[in-house]
Amino acid sequence: MNDAVPQAADTEPDTDADTGAPQDGPAGPAPLGVPRTPTGNAEVDAHVERLADADHLTTDGHLEVYEDVHRGLRDALTALDTRPGPPPAQGHRS
């Protein structure tokens, strides 16, 4: 039988590096550092940039941001189909 004694690192609570106080719960929100490359379309770029708002929220706040960005991108894509194109060609009469 293995009666291993826990090591100090296994039994000590996680502590805050700055204060040395025990940490209560998970770490707070932190940016992921995912680059967002501009597309050249101002409307799309504004929606994609909105994703940065999720960097400062806890996980349960991400859904609202993601849904908002998805809705905006979907509307921008739909608008491409509804924009008027060039006028129809006029037929020549001889």
Short mmCIF file of C-alpha atoms in Angstrom, two decimals, residues 1 8-9 12 15 18-21 23 25 29 31 34 39 46 48 51 57 74-75 78 80-81 85-86 89-90:
data_model
loop_
_atom_site.label_atom_id
_atom_site.label_comp_id
_atom_site.label_asym_id
_atom_site.label_seq_id
_atom_site.Cartn_x
_atom_site.Cartn_y
_atom_site.Cartn_z
CA MET A 1 0.00 0.00 0.00
CA ALA A 8 3.55 21.22 0.94
CA ALA A 9 2.70 22.37 -2.58
CA GLU A 12 -1.16 25.07 0.44
CA THR A 15 -2.21 32.83 -3.06
CA ASP A 18 0.99 40.67 -4.98
CA THR A 19 -0.54 40.36 -1.51
CA GLY A 20 0.14 36.77 -0.50
CA ALA A 21 -3.54 36.46 0.45
CA GLN A 23 -7.33 33.52 -3.78
CA GLY A 25 -12.39 31.26 -6.66
CA PRO A 29 -11.44 38.08 -16.79
CA PRO A 31 -7.87 39.36 -22.56
CA VAL A 34 -6.57 37.20 -30.22
CA THR A 39 -11.59 43.70 -43.22
CA ALA A 46 -17.04 47.70 -35.95
CA VAL A 48 -15.64 42.42 -35.05
CA LEU A 51 -15.61 41.15 -29.61
CA LEU A 57 -16.40 40.19 -18.89
CA ARG A 74 -25.62 38.58 -40.23
CA ASP A 75 -27.44 41.88 -40.89
CA THR A 78 -28.01 40.25 -45.57
CA LEU A 80 -25.29 42.86 -49.36
CA ASP A 81 -28.13 40.90 -50.97
CA GLY A 85 -27.10 46.59 -58.28
CA PRO A 86 -26.47 48.30 -61.62
CA ALA A 89 -29.36 46.95 -69.58
CA GLN A 90 -31.65 48.73 -72.01
#
